[in-house]
mmCIF file of C-alpha atoms in Angstrom:
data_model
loop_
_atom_site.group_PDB
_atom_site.id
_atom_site.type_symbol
_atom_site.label_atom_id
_atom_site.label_comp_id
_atom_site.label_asym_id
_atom_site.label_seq_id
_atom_site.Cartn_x
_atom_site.Cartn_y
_atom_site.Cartn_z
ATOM 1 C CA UNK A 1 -122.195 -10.202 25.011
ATOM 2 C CA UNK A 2 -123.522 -13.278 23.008
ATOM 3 C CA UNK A 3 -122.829 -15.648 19.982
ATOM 4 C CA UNK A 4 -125.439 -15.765 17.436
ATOM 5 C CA UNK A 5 -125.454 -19.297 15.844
ATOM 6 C CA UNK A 6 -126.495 -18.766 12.405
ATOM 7 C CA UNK A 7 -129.133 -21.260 11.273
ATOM 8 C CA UNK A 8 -131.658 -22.089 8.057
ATOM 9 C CA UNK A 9 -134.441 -21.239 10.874
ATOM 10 C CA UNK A 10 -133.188 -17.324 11.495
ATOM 11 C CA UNK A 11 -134.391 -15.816 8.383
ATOM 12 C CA UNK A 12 -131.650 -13.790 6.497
ATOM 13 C CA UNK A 13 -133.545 -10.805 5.651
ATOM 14 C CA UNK A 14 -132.976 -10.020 9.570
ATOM 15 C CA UNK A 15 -129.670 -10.154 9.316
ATOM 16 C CA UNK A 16 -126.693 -8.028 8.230
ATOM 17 C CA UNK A 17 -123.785 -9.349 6.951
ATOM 18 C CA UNK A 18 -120.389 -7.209 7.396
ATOM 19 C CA UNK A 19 -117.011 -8.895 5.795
ATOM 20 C CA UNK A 20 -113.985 -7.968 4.889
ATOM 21 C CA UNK A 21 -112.721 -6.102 2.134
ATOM 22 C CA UNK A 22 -111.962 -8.216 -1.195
ATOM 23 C CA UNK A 23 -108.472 -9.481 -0.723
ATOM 24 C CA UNK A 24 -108.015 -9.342 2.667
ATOM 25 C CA UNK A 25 -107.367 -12.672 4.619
ATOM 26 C CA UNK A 26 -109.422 -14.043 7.833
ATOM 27 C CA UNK A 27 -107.287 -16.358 10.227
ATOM 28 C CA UNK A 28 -110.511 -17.119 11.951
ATOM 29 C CA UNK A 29 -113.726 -16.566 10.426
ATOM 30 C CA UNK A 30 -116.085 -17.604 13.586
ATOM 31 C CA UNK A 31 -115.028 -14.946 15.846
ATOM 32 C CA UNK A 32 -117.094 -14.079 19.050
ATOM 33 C CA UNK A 33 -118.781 -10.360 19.326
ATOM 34 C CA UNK A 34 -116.219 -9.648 22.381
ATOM 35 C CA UNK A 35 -112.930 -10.428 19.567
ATOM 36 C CA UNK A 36 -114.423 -8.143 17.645
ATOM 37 C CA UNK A 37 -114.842 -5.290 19.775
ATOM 38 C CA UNK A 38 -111.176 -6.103 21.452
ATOM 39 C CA UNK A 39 -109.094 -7.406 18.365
ATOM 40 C CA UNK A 40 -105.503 -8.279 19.003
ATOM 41 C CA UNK A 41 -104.464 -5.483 16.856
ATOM 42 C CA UNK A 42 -105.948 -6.867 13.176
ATOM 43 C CA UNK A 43 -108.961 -5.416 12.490
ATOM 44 C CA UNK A 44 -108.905 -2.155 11.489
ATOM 45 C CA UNK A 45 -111.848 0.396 11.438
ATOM 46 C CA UNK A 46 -113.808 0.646 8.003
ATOM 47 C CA UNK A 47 -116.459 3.070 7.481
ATOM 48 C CA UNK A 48 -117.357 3.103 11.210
ATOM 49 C CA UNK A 49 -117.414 -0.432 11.862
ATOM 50 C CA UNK A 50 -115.214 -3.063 13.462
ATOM 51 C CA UNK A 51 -113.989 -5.408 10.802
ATOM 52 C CA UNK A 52 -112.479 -8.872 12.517
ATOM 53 C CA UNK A 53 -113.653 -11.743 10.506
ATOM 54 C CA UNK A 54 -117.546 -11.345 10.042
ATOM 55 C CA UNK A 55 -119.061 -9.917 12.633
ATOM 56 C CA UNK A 56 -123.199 -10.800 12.895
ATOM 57 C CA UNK A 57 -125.747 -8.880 14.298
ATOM 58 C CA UNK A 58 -129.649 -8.378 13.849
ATOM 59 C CA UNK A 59 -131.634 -5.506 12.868
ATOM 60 C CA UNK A 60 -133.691 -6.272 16.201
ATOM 61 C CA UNK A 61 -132.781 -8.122 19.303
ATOM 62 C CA UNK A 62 -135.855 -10.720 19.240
ATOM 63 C CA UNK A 63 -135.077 -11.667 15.352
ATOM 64 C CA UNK A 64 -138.311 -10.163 14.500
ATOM 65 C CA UNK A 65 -140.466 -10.044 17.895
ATOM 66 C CA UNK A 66 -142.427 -6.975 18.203
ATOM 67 C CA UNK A 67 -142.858 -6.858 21.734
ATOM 68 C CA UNK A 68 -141.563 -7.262 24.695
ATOM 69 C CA UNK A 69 -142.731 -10.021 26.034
ATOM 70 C CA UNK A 70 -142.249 -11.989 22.411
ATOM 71 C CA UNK A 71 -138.248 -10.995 22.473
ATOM 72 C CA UNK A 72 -137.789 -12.303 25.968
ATOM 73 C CA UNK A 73 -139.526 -15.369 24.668
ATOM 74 C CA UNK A 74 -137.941 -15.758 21.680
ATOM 75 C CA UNK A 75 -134.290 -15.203 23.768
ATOM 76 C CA UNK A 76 -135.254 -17.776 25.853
ATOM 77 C CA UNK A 77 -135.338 -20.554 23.846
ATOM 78 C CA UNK A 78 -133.035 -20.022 21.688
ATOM 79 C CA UNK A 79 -130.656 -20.278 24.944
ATOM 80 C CA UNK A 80 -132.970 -23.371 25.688
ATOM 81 C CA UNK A 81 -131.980 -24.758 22.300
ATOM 82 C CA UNK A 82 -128.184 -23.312 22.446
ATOM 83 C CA UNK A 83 -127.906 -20.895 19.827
ATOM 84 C CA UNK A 84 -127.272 -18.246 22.160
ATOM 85 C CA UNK A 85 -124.183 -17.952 24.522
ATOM 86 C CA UNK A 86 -122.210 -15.556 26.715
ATOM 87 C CA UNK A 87 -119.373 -14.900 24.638
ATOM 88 C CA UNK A 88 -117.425 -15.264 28.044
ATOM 89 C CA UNK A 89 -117.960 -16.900 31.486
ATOM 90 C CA UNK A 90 -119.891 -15.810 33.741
ATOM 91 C CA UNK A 91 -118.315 -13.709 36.841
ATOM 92 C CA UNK A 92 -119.304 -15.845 39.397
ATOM 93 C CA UNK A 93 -118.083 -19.579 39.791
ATOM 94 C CA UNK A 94 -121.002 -22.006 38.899
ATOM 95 C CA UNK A 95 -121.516 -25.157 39.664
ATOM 96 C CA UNK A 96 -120.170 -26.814 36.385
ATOM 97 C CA UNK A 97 -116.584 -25.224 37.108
ATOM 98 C CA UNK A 98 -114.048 -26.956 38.645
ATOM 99 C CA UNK A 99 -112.527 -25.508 41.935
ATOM 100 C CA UNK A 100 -108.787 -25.001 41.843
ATOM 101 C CA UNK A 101 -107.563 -28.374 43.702
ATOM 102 C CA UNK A 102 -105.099 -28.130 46.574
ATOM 103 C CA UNK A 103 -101.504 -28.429 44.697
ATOM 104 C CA UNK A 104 -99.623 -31.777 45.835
ATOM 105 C CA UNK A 105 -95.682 -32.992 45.112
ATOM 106 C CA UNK A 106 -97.206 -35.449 42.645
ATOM 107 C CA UNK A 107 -98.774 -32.862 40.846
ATOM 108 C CA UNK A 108 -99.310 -33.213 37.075
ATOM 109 C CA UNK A 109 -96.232 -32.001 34.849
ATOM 110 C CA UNK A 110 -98.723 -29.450 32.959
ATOM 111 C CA UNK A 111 -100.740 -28.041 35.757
ATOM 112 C CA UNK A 112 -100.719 -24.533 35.772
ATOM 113 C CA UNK A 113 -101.161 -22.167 39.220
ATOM 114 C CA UNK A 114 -101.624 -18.351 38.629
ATOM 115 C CA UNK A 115 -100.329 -16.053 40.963
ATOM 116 C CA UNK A 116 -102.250 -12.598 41.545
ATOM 117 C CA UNK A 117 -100.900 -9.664 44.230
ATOM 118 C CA UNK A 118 -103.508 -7.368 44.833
ATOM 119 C CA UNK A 119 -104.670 -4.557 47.221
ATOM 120 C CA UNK A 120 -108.351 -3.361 47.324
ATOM 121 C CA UNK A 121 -108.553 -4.623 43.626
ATOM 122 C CA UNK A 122 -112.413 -5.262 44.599
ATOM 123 C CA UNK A 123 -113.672 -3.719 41.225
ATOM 124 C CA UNK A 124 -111.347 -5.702 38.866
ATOM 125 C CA UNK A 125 -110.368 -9.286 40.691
ATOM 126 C CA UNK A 126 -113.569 -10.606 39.840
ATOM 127 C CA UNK A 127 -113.060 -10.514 35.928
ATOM 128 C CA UNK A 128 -109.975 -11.358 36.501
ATOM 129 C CA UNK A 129 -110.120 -14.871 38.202
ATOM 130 C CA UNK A 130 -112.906 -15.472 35.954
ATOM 131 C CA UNK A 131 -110.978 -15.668 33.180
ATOM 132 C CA UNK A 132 -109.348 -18.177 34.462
ATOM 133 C CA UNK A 133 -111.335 -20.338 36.766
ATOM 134 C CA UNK A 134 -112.540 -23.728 35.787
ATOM 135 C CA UNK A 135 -108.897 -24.666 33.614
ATOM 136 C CA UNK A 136 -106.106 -23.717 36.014
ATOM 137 C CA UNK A 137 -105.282 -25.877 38.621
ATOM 138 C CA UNK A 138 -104.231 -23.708 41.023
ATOM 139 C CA UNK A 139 -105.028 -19.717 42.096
ATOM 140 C CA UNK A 140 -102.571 -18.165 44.524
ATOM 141 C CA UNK A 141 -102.907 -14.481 46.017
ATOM 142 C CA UNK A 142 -101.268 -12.329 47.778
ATOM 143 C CA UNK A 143 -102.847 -9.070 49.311
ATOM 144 C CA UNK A 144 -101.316 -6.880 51.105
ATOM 145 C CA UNK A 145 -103.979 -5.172 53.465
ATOM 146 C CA UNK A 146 -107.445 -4.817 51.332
ATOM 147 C CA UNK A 147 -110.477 -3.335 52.655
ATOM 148 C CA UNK A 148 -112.750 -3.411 50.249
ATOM 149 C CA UNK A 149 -113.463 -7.178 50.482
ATOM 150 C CA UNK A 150 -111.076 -8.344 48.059
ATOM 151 C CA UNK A 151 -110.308 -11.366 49.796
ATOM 152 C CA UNK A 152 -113.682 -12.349 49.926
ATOM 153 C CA UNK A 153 -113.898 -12.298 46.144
ATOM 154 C CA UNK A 154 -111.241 -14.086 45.577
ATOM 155 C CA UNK A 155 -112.108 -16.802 48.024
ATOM 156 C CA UNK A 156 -115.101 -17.376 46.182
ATOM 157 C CA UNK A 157 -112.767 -18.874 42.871
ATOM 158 C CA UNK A 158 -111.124 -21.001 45.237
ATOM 159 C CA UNK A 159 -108.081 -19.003 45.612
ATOM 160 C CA UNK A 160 -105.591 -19.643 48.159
ATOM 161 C CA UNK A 161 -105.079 -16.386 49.618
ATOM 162 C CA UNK A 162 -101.971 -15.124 51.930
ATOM 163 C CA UNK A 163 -102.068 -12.041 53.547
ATOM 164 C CA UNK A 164 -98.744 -10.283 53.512
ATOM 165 C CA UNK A 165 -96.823 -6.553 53.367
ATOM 166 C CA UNK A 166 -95.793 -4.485 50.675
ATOM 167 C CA UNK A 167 -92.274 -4.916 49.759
ATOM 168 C CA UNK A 168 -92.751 -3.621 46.327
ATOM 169 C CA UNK A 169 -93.573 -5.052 42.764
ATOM 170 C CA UNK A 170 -91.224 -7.595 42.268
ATOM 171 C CA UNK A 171 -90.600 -8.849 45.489
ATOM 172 C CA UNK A 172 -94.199 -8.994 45.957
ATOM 173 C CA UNK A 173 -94.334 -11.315 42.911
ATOM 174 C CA UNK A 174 -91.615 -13.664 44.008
ATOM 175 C CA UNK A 175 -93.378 -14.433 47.269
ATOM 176 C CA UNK A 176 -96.563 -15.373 44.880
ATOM 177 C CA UNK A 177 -94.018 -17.694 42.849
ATOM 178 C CA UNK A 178 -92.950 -18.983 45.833
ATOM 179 C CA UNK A 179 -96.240 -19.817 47.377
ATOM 180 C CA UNK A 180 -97.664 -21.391 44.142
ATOM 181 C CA UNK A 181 -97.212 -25.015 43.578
ATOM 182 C CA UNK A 182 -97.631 -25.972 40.588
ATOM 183 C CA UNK A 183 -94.853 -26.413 37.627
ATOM 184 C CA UNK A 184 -96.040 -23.741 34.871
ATOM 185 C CA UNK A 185 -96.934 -20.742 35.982
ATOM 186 C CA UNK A 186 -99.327 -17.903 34.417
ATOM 187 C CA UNK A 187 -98.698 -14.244 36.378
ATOM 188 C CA UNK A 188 -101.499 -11.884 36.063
ATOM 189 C CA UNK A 189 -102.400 -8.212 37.399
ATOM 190 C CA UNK A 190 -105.715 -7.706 38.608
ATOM 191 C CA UNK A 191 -106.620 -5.408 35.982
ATOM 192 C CA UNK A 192 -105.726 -8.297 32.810
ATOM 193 C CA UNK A 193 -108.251 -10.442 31.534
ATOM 194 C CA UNK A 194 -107.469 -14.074 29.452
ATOM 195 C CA UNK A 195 -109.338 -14.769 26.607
ATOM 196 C CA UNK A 196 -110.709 -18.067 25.352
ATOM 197 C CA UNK A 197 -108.627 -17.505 22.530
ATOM 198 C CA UNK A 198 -105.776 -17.125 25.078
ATOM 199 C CA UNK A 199 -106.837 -20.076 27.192
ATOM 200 C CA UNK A 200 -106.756 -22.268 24.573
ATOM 201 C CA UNK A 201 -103.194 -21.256 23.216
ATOM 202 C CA UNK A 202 -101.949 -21.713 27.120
ATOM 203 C CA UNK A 203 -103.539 -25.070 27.133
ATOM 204 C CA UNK A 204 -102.004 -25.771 24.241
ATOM 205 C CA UNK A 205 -98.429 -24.818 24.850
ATOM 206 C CA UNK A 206 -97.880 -25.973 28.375
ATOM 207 C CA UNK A 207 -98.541 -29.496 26.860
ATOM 208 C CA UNK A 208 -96.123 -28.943 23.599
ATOM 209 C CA UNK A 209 -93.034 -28.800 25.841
ATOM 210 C CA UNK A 210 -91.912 -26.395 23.020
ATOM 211 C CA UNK A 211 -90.365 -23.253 25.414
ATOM 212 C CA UNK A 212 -89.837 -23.015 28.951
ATOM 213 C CA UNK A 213 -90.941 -19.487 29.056
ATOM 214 C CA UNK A 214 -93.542 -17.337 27.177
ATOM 215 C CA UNK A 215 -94.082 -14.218 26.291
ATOM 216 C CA UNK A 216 -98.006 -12.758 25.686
ATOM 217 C CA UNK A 217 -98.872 -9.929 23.239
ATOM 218 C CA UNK A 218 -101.084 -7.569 25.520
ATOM 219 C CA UNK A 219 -103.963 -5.247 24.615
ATOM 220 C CA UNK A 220 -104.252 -2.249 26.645
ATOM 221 C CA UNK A 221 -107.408 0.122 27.567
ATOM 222 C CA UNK A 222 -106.427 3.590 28.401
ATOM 223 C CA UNK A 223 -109.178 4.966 29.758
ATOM 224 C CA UNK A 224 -111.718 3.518 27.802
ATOM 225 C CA UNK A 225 -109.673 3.923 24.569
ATOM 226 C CA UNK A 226 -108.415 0.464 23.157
ATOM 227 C CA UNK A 227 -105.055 1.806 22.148
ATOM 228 C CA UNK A 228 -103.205 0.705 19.018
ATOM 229 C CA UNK A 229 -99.900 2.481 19.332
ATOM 230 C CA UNK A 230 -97.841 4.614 21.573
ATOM 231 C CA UNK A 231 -95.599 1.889 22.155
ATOM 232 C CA UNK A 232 -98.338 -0.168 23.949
ATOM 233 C CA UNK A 233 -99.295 -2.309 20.922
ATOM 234 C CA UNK A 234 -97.455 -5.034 20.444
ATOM 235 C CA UNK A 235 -96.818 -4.640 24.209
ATOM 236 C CA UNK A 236 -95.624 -8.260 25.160
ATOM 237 C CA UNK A 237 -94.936 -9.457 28.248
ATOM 238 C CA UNK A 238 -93.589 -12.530 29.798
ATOM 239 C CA UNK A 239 -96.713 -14.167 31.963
ATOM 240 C CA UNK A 240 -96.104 -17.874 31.482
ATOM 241 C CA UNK A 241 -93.053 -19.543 32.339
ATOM 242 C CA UNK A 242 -92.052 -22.971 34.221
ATOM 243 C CA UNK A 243 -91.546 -22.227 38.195
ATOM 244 C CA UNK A 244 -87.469 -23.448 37.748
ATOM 245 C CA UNK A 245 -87.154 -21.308 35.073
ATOM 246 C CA UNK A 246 -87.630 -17.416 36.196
ATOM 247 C CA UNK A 247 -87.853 -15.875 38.591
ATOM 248 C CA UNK A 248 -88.515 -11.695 38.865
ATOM 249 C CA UNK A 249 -86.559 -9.095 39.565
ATOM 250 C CA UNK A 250 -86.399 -7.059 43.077
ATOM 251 C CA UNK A 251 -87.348 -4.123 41.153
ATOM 252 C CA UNK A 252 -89.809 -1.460 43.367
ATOM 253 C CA UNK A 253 -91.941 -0.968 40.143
ATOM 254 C CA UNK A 254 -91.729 -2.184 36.540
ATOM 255 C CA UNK A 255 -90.835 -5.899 37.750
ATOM 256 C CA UNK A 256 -89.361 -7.908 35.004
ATOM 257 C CA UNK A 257 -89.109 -12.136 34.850
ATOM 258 C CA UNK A 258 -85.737 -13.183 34.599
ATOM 259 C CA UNK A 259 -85.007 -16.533 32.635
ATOM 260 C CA UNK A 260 -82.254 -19.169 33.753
ATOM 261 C CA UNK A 261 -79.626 -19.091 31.194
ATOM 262 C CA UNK A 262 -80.405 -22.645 29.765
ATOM 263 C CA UNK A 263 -84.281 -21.310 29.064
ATOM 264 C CA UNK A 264 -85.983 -21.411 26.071
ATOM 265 C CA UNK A 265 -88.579 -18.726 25.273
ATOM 266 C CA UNK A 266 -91.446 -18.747 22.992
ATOM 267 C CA UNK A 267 -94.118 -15.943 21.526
ATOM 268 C CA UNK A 268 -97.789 -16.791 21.841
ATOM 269 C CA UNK A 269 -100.187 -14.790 19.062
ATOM 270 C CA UNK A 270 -103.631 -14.216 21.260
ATOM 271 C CA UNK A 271 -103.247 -11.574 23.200
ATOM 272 C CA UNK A 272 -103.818 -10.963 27.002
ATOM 273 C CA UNK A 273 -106.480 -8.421 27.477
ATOM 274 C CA UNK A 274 -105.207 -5.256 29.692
ATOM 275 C CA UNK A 275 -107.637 -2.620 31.425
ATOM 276 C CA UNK A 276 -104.949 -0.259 32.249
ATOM 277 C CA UNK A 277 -106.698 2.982 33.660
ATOM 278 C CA UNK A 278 -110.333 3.129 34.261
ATOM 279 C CA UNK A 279 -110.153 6.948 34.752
ATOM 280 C CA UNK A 280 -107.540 9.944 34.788
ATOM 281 C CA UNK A 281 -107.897 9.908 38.879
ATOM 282 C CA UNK A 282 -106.538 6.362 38.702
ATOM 283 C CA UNK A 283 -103.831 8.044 36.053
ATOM 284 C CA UNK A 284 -103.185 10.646 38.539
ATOM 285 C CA UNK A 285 -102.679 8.191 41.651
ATOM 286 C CA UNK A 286 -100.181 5.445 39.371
ATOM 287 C CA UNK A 287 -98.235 8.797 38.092
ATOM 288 C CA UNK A 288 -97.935 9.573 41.947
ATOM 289 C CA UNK A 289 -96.702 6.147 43.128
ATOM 290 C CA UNK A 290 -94.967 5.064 40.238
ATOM 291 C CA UNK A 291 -92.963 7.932 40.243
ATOM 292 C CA UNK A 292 -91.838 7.653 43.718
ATOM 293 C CA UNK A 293 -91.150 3.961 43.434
ATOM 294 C CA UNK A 294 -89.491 4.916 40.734
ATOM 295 C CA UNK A 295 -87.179 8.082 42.075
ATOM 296 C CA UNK A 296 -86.365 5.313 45.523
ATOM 297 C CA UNK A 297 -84.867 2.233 43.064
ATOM 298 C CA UNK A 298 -83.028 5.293 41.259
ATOM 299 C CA UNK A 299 -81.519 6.303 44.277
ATOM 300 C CA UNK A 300 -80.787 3.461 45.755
ATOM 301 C CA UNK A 301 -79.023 2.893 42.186
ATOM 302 C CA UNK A 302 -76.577 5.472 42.219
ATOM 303 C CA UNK A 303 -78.675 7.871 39.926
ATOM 304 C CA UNK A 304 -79.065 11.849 40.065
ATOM 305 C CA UNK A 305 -81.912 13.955 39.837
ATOM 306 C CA UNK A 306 -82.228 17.808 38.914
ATOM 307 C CA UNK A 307 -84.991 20.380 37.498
ATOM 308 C CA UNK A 308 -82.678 20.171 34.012
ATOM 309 C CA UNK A 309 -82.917 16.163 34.042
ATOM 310 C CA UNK A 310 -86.725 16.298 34.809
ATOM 311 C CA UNK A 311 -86.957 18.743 31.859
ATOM 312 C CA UNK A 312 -85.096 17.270 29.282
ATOM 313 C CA UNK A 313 -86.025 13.388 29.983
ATOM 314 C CA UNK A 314 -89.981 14.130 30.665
ATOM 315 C CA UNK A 315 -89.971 16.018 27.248
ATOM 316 C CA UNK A 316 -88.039 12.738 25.439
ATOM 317 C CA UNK A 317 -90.892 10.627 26.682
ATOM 318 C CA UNK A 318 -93.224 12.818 24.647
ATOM 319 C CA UNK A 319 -91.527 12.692 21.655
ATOM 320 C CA UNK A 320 -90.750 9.160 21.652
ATOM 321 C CA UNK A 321 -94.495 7.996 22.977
ATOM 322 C CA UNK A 322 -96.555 10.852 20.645
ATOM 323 C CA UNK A 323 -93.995 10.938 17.492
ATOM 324 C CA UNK A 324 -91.594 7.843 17.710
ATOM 325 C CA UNK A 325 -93.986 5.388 18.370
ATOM 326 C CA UNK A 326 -97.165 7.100 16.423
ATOM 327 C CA UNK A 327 -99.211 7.874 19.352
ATOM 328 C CA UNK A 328 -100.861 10.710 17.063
ATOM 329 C CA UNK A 329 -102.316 7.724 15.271
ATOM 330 C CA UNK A 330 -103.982 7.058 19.048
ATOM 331 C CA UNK A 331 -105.982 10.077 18.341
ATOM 332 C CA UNK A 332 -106.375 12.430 21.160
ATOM 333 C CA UNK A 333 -106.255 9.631 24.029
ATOM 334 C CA UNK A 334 -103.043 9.045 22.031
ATOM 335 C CA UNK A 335 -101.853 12.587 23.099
ATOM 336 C CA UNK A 336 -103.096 12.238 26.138
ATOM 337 C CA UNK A 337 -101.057 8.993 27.244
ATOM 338 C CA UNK A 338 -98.003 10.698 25.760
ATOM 339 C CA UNK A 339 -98.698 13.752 28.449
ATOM 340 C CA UNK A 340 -99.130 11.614 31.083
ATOM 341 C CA UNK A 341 -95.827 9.184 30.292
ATOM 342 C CA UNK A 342 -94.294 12.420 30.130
ATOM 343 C CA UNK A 343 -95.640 13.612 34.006
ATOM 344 C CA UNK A 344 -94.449 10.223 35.074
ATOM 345 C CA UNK A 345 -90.683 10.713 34.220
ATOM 346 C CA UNK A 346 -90.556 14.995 35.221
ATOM 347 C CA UNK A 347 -92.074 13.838 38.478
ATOM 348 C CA UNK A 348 -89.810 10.386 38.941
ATOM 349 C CA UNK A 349 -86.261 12.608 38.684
ATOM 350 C CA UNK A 350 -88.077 15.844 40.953
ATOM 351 C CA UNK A 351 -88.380 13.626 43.362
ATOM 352 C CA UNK A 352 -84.912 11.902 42.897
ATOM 353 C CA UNK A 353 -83.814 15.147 43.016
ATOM 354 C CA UNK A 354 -85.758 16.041 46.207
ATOM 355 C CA UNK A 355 -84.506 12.672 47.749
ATOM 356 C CA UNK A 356 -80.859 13.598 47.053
ATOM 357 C CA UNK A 357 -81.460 16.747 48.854
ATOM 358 C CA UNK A 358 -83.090 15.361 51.873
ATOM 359 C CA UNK A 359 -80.209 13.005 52.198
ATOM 360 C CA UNK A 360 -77.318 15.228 51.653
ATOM 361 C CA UNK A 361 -78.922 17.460 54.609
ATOM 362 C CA UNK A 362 -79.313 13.851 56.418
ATOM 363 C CA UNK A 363 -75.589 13.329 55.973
ATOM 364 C CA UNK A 364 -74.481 17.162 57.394
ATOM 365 C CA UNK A 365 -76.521 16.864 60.162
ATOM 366 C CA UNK A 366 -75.194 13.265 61.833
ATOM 367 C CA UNK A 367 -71.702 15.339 60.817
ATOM 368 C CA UNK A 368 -72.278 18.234 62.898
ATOM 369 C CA UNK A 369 -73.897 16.150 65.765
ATOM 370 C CA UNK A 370 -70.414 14.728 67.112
ATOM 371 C CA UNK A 371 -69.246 18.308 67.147
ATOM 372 C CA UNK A 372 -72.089 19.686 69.209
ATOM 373 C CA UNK A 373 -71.661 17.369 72.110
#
């Protein structure tokens, strides 16, 4: 992806010009290719294109080279002469990025540590610490028995990396916010990306001593689908936050960060991008393990399961993801997601169910043991 510096040299009869309707206000007019394709929920579609701020591209890659050769020249020195840039870092750490220092007690009063659990996250981590490597202080993460060289990846940011079990989601987190160091802190899954946008707002806020804890619009992919609705956009979620001032839940699955009483909270506006399923197998597999994390806290809770409960509770999520919270306007990956949030709660109270079942026969048989002997 790459900026295109407009200057008097690039003639403008190679160029095409798309803006926004008459009327309509731009926040930012200078917007990078990758905003547009991934808005934060502004731009709307108009007559096939992306409209977020002005969006710039040529009629030919080489502005006006015919061949080959001439375009690769041409790209070259305009990148020689700065005109064109990644629109975000590279994967890989260079040389010009900082490496996350080793956290001391001294440690500045807005240096931020993110905290990362992962297991065989291979073909997501690296985007991830990307995003962030070169302006955080501090990476900390936690795996819990990768094999598909995860660790090595993330070694390569500089990432202090622990090798632990799997207690669950928010357990898993806490050790993470335990083992970090620093005084903010800025949780991310694997699969979540942070925009310069982002990065900048973070910067900015940590410094502004304006909340103690913050919560970040997100914008998910389902499946390749950037999706607008279905109760996923605005999706916000509470990601940066002072160390003394949350902790998470113990929750199996669907963790939450608990604020101290005496904590104030703010709203950042740039959004947190989220690459939520790459495919329907990796729907499938979350549907599977969510759903039994899910049907174990509910137990352990005190809840009941049943065939009539997994009915009438997998059909509400439907309605309320598909009708309630306009997934139709999702199109059909908006119908889709509303199937799937449906499978997730039928399945999470079958297997409550099932659970109840295995330990009522559990209970008769240590019963009946006294009276065999």
């Amino acid at each position: 992806m790459l900026k295109v510096d407009l200057s008097p040299k690039i003639s403008s009869k190679k160029m095409r010009v798309i803006c926004p309707p008459p009327g309509k206000q731009v926040r930012h007019c200078k917007r990078s290719a990758q905003e547009a394709m991934y808005p934060s929920g502004r731009a709307r579609r108009r007559g096939g294109f992306v409209v977020a701020g002005v969006f710039v591209y040529t009629q030919r890659f080489g502005f006006g080279a015919r061949t080959r050769a001439q375009q690769a020249s041409m790209r070259s020195a305009l990148r020689t002469r700065g005109r064109l840039q990644p629109a975000f870092p590279s994967s890989s750490p260079s040389s010009s990025h900082r490496e996350p220092a080793p956290m001391n007690d001294s440690a500045k009063p807005d240096a931020i540590s993110v905290i990362v659990i992962v297991k065989n996250e291979a073909h997501d981590i690296r985007d991830c610490l990307a995003s962030v490597h070169g302006w955080v202080d501090e990476i900390v993460v936690l795996d819990s028995g990768s094999t598909d060289g995860t660790q090595a990846i993330c070694r390569e940011f500089g990432a202090t990396v622990v090798e632990t079990d799997w207690p669950g989601f928010g357990p898993q987190k806490q050790r993470a916010l335990d083992a970090a160091r620093g005084p903010w802190i800025l949780s991310l899954d694997a699969d979540e990306r942070v925009s310069p946008q982002l990065r900048d707002e973070i910067l900015a806020s940590v410094k502004s001593n304006g909340a103690d804890l913050f919560r970040v619009p997100r914008q998910s992919n389902y499946c390749g689908k950037w999706i607008r609705h279905s109760g996923w956009s605005p999706d916000y979620v509470t990601r940066l936050f002072r160390r003394d001032a949350a902790r998470f839940s113990n929750d199996l699955v669907h963790e939450r960060v608990i604020a101290a009483p005496d904590a104030r909270v703010g709203t950042l506006t740039q959004a947190l991008i989220h690459y939520s399923f790459r495919d329907f197998s990796e729907v499938l597999g979350k549907i599977d393990s969510y759903s039994t994390y899910g049907a174990t806290q509910g137990a352990a809770r005190g809840k009941r399961g049943g065939l009539r409960k997994a009915l009438l509770h997998g059909f509400w999520s439907f309605v309320r993801s598909w009708i309630i919270q306009r997934g139709f306007l999702d199109g059909k990956m908006g119908f889709v997601l509303a199937i799937s949030n449906a499978e997730g709660t039928y399945y999470r109270y079958l297997k409550l169910m099932l659970l109840e079942t295995q330990q009522s026969a559990a209970a008769k048989a240590r019963d009946a043991a006294p009276e065999s002997r």
